[in-house]
mmCIF file of C-alpha atoms in Angstrom:
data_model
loop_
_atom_site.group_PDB
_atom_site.id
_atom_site.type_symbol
_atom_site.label_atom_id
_atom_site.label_comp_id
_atom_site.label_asym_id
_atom_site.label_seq_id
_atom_site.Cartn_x
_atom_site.Cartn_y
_atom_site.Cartn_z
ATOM 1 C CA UNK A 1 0.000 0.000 0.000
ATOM 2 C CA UNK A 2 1.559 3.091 -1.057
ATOM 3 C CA UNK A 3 1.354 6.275 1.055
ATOM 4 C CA UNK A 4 1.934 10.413 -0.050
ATOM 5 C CA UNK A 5 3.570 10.876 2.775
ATOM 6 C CA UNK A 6 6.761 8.529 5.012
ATOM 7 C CA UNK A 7 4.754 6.555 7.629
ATOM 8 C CA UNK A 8 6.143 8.410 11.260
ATOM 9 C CA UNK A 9 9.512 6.873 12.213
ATOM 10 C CA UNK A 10 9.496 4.942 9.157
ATOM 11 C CA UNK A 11 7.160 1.842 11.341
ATOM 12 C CA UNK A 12 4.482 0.057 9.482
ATOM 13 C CA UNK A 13 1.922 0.298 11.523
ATOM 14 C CA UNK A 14 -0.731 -0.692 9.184
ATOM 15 C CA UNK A 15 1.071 -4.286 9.597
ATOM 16 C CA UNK A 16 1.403 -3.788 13.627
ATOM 17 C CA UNK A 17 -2.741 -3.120 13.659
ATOM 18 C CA UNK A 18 -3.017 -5.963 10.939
ATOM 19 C CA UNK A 19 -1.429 -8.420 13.171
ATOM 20 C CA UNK A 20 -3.492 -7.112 16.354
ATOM 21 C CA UNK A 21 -6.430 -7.332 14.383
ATOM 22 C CA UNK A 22 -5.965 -10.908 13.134
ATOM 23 C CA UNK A 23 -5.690 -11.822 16.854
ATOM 24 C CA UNK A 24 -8.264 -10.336 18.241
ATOM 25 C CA UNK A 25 -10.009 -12.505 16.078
ATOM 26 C CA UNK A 26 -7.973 -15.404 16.533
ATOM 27 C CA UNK A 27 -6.345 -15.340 19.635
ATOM 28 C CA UNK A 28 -4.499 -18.785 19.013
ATOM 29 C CA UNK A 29 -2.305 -16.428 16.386
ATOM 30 C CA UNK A 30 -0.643 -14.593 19.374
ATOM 31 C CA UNK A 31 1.133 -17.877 20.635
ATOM 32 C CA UNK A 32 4.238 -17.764 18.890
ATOM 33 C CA UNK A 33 7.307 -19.913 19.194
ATOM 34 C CA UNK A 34 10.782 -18.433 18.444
ATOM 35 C CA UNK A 35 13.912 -20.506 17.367
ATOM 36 C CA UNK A 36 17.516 -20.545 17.048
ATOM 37 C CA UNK A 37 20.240 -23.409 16.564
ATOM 38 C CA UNK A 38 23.536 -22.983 18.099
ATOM 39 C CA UNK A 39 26.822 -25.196 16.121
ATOM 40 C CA UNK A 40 29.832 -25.362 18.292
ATOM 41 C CA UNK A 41 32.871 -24.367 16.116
ATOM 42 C CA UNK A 42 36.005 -25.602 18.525
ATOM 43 C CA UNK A 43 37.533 -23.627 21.504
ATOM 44 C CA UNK A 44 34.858 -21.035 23.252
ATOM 45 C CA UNK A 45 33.584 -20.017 19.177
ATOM 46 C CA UNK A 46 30.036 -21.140 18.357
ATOM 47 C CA UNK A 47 27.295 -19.768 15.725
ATOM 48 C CA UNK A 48 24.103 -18.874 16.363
ATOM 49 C CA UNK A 49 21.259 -19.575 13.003
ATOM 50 C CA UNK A 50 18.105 -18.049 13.130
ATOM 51 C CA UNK A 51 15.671 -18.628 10.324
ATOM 52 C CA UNK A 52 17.300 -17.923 6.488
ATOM 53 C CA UNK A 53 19.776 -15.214 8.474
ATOM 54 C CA UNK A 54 23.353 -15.417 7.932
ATOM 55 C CA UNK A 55 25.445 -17.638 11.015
ATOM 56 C CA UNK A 56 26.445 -14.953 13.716
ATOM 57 C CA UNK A 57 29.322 -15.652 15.464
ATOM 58 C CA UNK A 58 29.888 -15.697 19.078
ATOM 59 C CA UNK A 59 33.267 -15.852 21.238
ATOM 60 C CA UNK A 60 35.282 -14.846 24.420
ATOM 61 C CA UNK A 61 37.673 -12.275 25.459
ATOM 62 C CA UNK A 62 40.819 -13.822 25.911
ATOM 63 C CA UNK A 63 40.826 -13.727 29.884
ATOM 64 C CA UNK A 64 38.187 -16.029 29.423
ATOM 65 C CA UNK A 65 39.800 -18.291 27.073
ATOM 66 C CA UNK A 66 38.364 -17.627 24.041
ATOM 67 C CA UNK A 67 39.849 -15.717 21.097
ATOM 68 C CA UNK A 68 38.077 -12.373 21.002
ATOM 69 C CA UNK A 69 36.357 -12.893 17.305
ATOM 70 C CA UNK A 70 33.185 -11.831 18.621
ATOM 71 C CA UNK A 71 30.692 -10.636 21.038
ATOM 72 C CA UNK A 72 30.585 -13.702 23.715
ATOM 73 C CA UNK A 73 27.285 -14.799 25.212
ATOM 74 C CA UNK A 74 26.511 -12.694 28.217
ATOM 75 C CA UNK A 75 27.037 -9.174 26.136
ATOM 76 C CA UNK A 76 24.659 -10.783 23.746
ATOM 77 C CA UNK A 77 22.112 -10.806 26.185
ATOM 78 C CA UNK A 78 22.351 -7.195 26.873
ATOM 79 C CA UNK A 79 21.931 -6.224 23.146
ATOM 80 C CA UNK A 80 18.789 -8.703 22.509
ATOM 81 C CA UNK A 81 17.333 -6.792 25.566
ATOM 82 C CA UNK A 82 18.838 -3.110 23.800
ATOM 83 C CA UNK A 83 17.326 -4.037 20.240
ATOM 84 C CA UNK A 84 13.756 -5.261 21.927
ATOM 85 C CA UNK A 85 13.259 -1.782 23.526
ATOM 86 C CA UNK A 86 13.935 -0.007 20.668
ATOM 87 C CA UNK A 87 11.094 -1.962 18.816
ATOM 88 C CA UNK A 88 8.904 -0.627 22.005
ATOM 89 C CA UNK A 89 10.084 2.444 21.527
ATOM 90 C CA UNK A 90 9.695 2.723 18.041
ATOM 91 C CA UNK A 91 6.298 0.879 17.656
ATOM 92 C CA UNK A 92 4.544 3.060 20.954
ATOM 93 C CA UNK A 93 6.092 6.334 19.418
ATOM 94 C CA UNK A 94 4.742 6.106 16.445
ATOM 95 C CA UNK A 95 1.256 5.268 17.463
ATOM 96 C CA UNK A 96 1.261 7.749 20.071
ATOM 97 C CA UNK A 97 2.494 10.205 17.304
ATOM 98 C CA UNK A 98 5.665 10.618 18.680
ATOM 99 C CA UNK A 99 8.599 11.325 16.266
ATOM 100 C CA UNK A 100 11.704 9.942 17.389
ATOM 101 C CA UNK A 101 14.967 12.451 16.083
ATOM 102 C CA UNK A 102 17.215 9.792 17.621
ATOM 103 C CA UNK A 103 17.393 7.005 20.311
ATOM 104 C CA UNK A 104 20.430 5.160 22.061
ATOM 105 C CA UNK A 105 19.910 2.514 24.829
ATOM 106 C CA UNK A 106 23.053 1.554 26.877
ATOM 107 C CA UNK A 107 22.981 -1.681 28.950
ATOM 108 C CA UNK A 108 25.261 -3.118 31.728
ATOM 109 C CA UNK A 109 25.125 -6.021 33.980
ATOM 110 C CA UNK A 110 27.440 -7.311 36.608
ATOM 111 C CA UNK A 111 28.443 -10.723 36.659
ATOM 112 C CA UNK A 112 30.354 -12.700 40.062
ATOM 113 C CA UNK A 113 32.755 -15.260 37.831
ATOM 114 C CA UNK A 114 33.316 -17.514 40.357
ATOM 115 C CA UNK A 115 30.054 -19.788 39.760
ATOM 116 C CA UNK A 116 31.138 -20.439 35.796
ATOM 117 C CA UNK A 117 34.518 -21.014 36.986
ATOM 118 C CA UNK A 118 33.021 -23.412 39.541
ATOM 119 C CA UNK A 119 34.962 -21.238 42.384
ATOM 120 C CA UNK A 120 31.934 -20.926 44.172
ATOM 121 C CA UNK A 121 28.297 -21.837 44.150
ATOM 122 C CA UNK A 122 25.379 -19.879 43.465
ATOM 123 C CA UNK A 123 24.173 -17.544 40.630
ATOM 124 C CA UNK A 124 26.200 -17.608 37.529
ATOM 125 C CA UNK A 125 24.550 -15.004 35.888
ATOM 126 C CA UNK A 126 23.690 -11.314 36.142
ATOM 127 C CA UNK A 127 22.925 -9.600 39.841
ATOM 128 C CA UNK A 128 21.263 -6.377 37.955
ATOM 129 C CA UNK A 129 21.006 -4.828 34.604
ATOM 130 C CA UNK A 130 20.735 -1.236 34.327
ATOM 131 C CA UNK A 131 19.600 0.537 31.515
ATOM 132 C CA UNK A 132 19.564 3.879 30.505
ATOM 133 C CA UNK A 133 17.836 5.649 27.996
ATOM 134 C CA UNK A 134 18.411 8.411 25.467
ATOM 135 C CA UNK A 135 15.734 9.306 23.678
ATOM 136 C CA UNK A 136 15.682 12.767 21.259
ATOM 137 C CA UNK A 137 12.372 14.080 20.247
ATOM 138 C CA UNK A 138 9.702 16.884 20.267
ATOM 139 C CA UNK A 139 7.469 15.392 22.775
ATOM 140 C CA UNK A 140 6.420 16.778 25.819
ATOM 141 C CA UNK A 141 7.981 15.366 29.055
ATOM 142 C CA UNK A 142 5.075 13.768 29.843
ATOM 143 C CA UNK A 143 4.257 12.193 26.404
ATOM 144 C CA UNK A 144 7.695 10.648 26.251
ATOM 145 C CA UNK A 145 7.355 9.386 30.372
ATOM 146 C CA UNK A 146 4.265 8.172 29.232
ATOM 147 C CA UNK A 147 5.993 6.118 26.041
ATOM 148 C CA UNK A 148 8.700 5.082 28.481
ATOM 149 C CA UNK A 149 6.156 3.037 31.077
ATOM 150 C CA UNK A 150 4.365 1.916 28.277
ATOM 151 C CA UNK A 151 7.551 0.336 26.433
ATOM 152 C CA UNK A 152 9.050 -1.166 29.824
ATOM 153 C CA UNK A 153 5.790 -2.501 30.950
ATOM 154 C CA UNK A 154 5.317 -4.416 27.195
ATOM 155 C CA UNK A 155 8.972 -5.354 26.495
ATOM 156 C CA UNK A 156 9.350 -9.134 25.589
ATOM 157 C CA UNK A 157 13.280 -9.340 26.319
ATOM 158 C CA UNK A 158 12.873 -7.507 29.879
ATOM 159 C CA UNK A 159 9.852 -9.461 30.920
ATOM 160 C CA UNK A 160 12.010 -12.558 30.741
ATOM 161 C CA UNK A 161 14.743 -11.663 32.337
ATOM 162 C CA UNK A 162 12.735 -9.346 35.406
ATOM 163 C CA UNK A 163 10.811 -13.048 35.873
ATOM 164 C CA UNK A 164 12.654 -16.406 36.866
ATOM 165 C CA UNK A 165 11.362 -18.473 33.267
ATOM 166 C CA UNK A 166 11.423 -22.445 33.070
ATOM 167 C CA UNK A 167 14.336 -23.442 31.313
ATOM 168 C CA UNK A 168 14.280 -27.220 30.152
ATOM 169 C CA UNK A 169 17.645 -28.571 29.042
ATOM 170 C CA UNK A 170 18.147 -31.948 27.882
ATOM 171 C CA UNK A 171 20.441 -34.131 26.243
ATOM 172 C CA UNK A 172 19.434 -35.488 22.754
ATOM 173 C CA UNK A 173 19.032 -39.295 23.172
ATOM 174 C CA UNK A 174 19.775 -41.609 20.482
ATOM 175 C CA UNK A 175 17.123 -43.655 19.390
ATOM 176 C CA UNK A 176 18.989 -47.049 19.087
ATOM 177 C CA UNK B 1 52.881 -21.423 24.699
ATOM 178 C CA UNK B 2 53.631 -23.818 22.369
ATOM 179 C CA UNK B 3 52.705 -27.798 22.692
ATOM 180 C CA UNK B 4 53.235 -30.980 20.813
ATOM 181 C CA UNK B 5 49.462 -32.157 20.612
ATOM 182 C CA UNK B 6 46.693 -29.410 20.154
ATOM 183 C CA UNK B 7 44.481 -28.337 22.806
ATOM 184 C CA UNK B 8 41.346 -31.036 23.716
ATOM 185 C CA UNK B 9 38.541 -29.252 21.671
ATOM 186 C CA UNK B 10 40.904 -26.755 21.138
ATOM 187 C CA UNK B 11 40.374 -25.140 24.201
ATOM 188 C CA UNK B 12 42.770 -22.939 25.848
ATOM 189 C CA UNK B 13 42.590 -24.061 29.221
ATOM 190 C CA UNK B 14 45.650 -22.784 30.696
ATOM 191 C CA UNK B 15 43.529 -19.124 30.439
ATOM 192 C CA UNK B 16 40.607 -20.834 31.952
ATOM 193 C CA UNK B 17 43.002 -21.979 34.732
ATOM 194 C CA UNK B 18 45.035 -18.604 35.170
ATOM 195 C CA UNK B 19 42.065 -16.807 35.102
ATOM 196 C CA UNK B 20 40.594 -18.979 38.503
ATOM 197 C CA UNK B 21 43.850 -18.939 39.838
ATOM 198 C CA UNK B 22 43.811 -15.059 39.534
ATOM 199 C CA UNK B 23 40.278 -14.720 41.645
ATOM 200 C CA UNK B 24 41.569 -17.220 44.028
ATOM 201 C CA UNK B 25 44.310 -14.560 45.077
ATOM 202 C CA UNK B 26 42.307 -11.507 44.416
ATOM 203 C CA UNK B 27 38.472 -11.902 44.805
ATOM 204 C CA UNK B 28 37.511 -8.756 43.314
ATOM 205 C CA UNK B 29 38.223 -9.672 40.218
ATOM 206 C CA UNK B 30 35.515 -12.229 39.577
ATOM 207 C CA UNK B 31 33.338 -9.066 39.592
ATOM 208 C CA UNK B 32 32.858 -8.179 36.123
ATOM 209 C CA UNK B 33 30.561 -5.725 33.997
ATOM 210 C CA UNK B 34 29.692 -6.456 30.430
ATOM 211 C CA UNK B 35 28.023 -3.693 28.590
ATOM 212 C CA UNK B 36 26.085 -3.294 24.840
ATOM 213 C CA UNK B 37 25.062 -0.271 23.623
ATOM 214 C CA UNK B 38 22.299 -0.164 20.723
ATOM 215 C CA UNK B 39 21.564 2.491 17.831
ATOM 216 C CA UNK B 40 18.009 2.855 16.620
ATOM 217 C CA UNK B 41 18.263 2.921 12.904
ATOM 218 C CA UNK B 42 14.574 3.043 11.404
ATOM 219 C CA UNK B 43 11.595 1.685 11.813
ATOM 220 C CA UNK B 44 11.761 -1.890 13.877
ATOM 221 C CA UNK B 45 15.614 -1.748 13.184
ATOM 222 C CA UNK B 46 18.784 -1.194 15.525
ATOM 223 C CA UNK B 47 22.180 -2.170 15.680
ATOM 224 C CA UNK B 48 24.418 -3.814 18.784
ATOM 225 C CA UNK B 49 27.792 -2.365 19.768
ATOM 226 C CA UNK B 50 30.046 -4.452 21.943
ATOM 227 C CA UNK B 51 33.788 -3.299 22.430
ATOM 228 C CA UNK B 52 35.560 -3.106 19.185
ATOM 229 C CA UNK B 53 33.585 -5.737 17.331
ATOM 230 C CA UNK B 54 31.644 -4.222 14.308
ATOM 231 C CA UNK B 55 27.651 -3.688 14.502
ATOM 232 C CA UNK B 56 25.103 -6.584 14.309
ATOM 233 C CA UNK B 57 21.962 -5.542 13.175
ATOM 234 C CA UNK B 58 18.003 -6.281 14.609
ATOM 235 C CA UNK B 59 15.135 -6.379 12.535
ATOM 236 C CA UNK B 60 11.778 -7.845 13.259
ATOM 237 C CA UNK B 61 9.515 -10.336 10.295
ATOM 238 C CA UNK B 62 7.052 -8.303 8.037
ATOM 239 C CA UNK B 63 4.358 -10.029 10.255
ATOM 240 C CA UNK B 64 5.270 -7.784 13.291
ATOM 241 C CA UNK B 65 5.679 -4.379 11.366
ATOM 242 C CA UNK B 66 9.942 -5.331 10.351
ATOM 243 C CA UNK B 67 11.779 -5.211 7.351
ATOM 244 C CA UNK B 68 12.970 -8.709 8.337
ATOM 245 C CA UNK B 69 16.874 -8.024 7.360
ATOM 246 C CA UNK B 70 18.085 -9.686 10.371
ATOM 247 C CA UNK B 71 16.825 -11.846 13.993
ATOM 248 C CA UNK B 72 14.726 -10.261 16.250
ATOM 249 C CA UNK B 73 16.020 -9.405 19.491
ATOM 250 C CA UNK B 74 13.725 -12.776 21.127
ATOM 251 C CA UNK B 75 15.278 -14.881 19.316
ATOM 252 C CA UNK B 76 19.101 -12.876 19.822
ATOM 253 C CA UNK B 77 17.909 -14.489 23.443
ATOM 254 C CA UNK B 78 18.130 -17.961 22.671
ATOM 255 C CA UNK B 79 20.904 -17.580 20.451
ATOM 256 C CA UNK B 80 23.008 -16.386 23.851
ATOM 257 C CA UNK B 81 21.172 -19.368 25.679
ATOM 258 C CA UNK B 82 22.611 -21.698 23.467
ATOM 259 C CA UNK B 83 26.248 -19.626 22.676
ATOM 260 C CA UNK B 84 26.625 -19.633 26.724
ATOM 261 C CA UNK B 85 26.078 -23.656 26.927
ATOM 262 C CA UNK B 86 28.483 -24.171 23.817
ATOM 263 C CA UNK B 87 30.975 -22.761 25.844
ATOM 264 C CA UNK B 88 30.054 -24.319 29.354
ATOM 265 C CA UNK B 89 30.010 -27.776 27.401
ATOM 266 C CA UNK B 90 33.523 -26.755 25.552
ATOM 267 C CA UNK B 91 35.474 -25.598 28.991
ATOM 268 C CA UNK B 92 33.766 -28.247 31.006
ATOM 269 C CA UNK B 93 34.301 -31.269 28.795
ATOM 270 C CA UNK B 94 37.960 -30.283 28.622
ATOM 271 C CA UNK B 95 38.643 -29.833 32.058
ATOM 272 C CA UNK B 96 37.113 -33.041 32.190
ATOM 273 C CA UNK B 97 39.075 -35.299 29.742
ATOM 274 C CA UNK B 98 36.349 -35.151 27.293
ATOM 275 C CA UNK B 99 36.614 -34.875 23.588
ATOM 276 C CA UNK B 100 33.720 -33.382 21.882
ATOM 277 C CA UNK B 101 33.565 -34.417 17.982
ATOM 278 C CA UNK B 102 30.047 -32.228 17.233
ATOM 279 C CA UNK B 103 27.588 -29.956 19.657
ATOM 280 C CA UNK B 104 24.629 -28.525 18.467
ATOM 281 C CA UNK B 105 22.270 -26.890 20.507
ATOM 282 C CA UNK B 106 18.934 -26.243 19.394
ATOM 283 C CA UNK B 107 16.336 -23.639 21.728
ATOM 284 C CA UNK B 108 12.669 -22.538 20.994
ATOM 285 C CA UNK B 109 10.246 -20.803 23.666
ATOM 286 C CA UNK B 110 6.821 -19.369 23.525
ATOM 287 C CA UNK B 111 5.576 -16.081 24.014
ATOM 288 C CA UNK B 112 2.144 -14.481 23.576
ATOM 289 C CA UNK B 113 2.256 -11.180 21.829
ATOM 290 C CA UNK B 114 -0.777 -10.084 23.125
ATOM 291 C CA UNK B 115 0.898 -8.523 26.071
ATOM 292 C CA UNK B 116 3.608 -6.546 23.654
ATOM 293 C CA UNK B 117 0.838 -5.415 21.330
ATOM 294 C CA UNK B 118 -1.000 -4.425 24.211
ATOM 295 C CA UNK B 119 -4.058 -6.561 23.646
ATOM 296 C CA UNK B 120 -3.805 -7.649 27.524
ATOM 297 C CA UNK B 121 -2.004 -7.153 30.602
ATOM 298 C CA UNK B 122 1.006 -9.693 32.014
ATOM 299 C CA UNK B 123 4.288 -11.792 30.903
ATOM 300 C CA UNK B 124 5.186 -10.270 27.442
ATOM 301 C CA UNK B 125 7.994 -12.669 27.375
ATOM 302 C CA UNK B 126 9.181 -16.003 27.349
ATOM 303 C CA UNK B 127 6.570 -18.343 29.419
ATOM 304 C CA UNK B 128 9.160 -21.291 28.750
ATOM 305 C CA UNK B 129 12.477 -22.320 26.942
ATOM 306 C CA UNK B 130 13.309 -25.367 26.019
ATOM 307 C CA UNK B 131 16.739 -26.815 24.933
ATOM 308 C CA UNK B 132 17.945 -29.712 23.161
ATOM 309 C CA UNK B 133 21.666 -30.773 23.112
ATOM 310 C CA UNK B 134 22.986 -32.833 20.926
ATOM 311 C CA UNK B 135 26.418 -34.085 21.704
ATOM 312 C CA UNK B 136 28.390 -36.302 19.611
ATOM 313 C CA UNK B 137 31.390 -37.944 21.553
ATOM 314 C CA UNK B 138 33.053 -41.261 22.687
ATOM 315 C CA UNK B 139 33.084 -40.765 26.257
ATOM 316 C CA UNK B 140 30.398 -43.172 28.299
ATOM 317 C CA UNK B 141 27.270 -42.395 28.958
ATOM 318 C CA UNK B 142 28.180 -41.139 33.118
ATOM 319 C CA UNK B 143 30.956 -38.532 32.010
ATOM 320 C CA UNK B 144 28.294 -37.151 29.659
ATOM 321 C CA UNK B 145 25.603 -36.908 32.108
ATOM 322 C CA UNK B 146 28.441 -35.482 34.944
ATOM 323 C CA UNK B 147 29.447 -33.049 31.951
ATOM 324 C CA UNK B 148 25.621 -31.952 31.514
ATOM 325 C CA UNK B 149 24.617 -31.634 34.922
ATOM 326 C CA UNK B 150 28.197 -29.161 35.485
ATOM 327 C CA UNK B 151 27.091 -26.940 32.085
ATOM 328 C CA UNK B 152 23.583 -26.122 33.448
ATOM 329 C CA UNK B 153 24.389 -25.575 37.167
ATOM 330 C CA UNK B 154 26.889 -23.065 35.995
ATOM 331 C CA UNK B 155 25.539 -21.030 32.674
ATOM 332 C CA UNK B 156 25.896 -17.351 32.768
ATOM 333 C CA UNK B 157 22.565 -16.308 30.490
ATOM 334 C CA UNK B 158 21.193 -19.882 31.751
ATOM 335 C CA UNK B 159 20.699 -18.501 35.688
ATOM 336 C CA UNK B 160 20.268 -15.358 34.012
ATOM 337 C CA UNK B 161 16.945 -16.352 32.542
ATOM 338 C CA UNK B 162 15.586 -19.189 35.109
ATOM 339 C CA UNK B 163 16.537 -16.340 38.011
ATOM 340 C CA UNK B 164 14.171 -12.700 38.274
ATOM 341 C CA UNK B 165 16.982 -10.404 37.940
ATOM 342 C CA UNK B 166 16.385 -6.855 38.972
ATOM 343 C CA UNK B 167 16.402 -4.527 35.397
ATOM 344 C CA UNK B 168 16.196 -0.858 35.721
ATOM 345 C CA UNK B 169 15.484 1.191 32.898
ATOM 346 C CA UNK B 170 15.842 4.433 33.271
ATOM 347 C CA UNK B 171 15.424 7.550 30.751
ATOM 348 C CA UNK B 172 18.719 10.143 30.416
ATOM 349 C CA UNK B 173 17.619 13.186 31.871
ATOM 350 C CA UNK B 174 19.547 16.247 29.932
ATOM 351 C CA UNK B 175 21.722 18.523 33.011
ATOM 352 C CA UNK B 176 20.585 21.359 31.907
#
């Protein structure tokens, strides 16, 4: 569907209110399951396929072992929970006619080694994460407060990490 | 360092091993922060920084309002999930005596997007993950199991996701 004039942050909402449409007559349609297949490639490397994407590559810093060709698991993390918000940003802007000039997220966690290194016991993973926020735009104060409870009450990435989620792993048994 | 016989699974455990003994004498440096920082570039697209590596871009499928040019930060999740158990399997297996001929890893979870598209209140994330391993090597059936148990007591983004971790999200406020 063409349009005279660029649709507000460049989003497609028509497509955001066709999908909320189709569920709200078919509710089944909101239960989605997401994917990816992880290939170990030798040492602390490993590739990550999702969908018809390209293999992204994942590593660790050399203190860690690895040999710093890429991003390594735990910073990862951080940017799938960067990238999510700005979707929430992006999508709640623009139907709340909010033009965004420009928008950075920075994310940092704090991780205790000891429990991967299996120094100690106890959590392995992050304490916190902190996030902060710059957003550019026209909008009132309020508007974009408004935008920002909206996006952090709705984000996919943060809900999962803010709640403890089942995680089921098991080895692949051979049939024979 | 050079050796006669290459590293079991090419691991570089004498970093792994430095690294421990390192913490051992001084504590405080098990405490680490990782950080990402992410660009908004258009629409339902962004881009993750991380140190020095270059940009990997986000995009969501034309179904949710993307431009589908790259995975969506959900399923950037399980890619990490999986990444962070490639390398638990890698260091563990080694320190272990274990070769590993092939890993894959494949995740999946659910979510309801109701929550995101604001067609209902609660969990807009994942309400489960599930993970399949499948590791090819000759050692019996106990090491394997021993090896297992070790990778998912001790995963960074695995205690990350089955714990509630405290995210704060805050909104830069200009000085002036």
């Amino acid at each position: 569907m063409s349009t005279a004039t660029p649709a507000l942050n460049n989003v497609n909402l028509s497509a955001v209110a066709a999908l909320a449409a189709h569920i709200q007559k078919s509710p089944e349609v909101a239960n989605t399951t997401w994917k990816a297949d992880v290939q170990w490639t030798g040492a602390f490397t490993s590739e990550v396929r999702v969908r018809h994407f390209a293999p992204i590559k994942s590593d660790e810093p050399l203190t860690l072992g690895g040999t710093d060709t890429a991003p390594n698991p735990v910073e990862q993390l951080l940017g799938a929970l960067g990238n999510c918000l700005a979707v929430g940003y992006a999508a709640n802007a623009s139907s709340a006619g909010i033009g965004i000039r420009s928008l950075h997220i920075a994310i940092e966690g704090n991780i205790d080694l000891r429990t991967f290194l299996g120094l100690a016991q106890g959590n392995a993973g992050y304490e916190a994460i902190k996030v902060t926020v710059k957003l550019e735009t026209d909008a009132s104060h309020d508007k974009v407060e408004a935008l920002h409870r909206t996006v952090v009450g709705t984000s996919p990435v943060g809900h999962t990490l803010e709640r403890a989620v089942p995680v089921t792993i098991e080895l692949w048994k051979p049939a024979n």
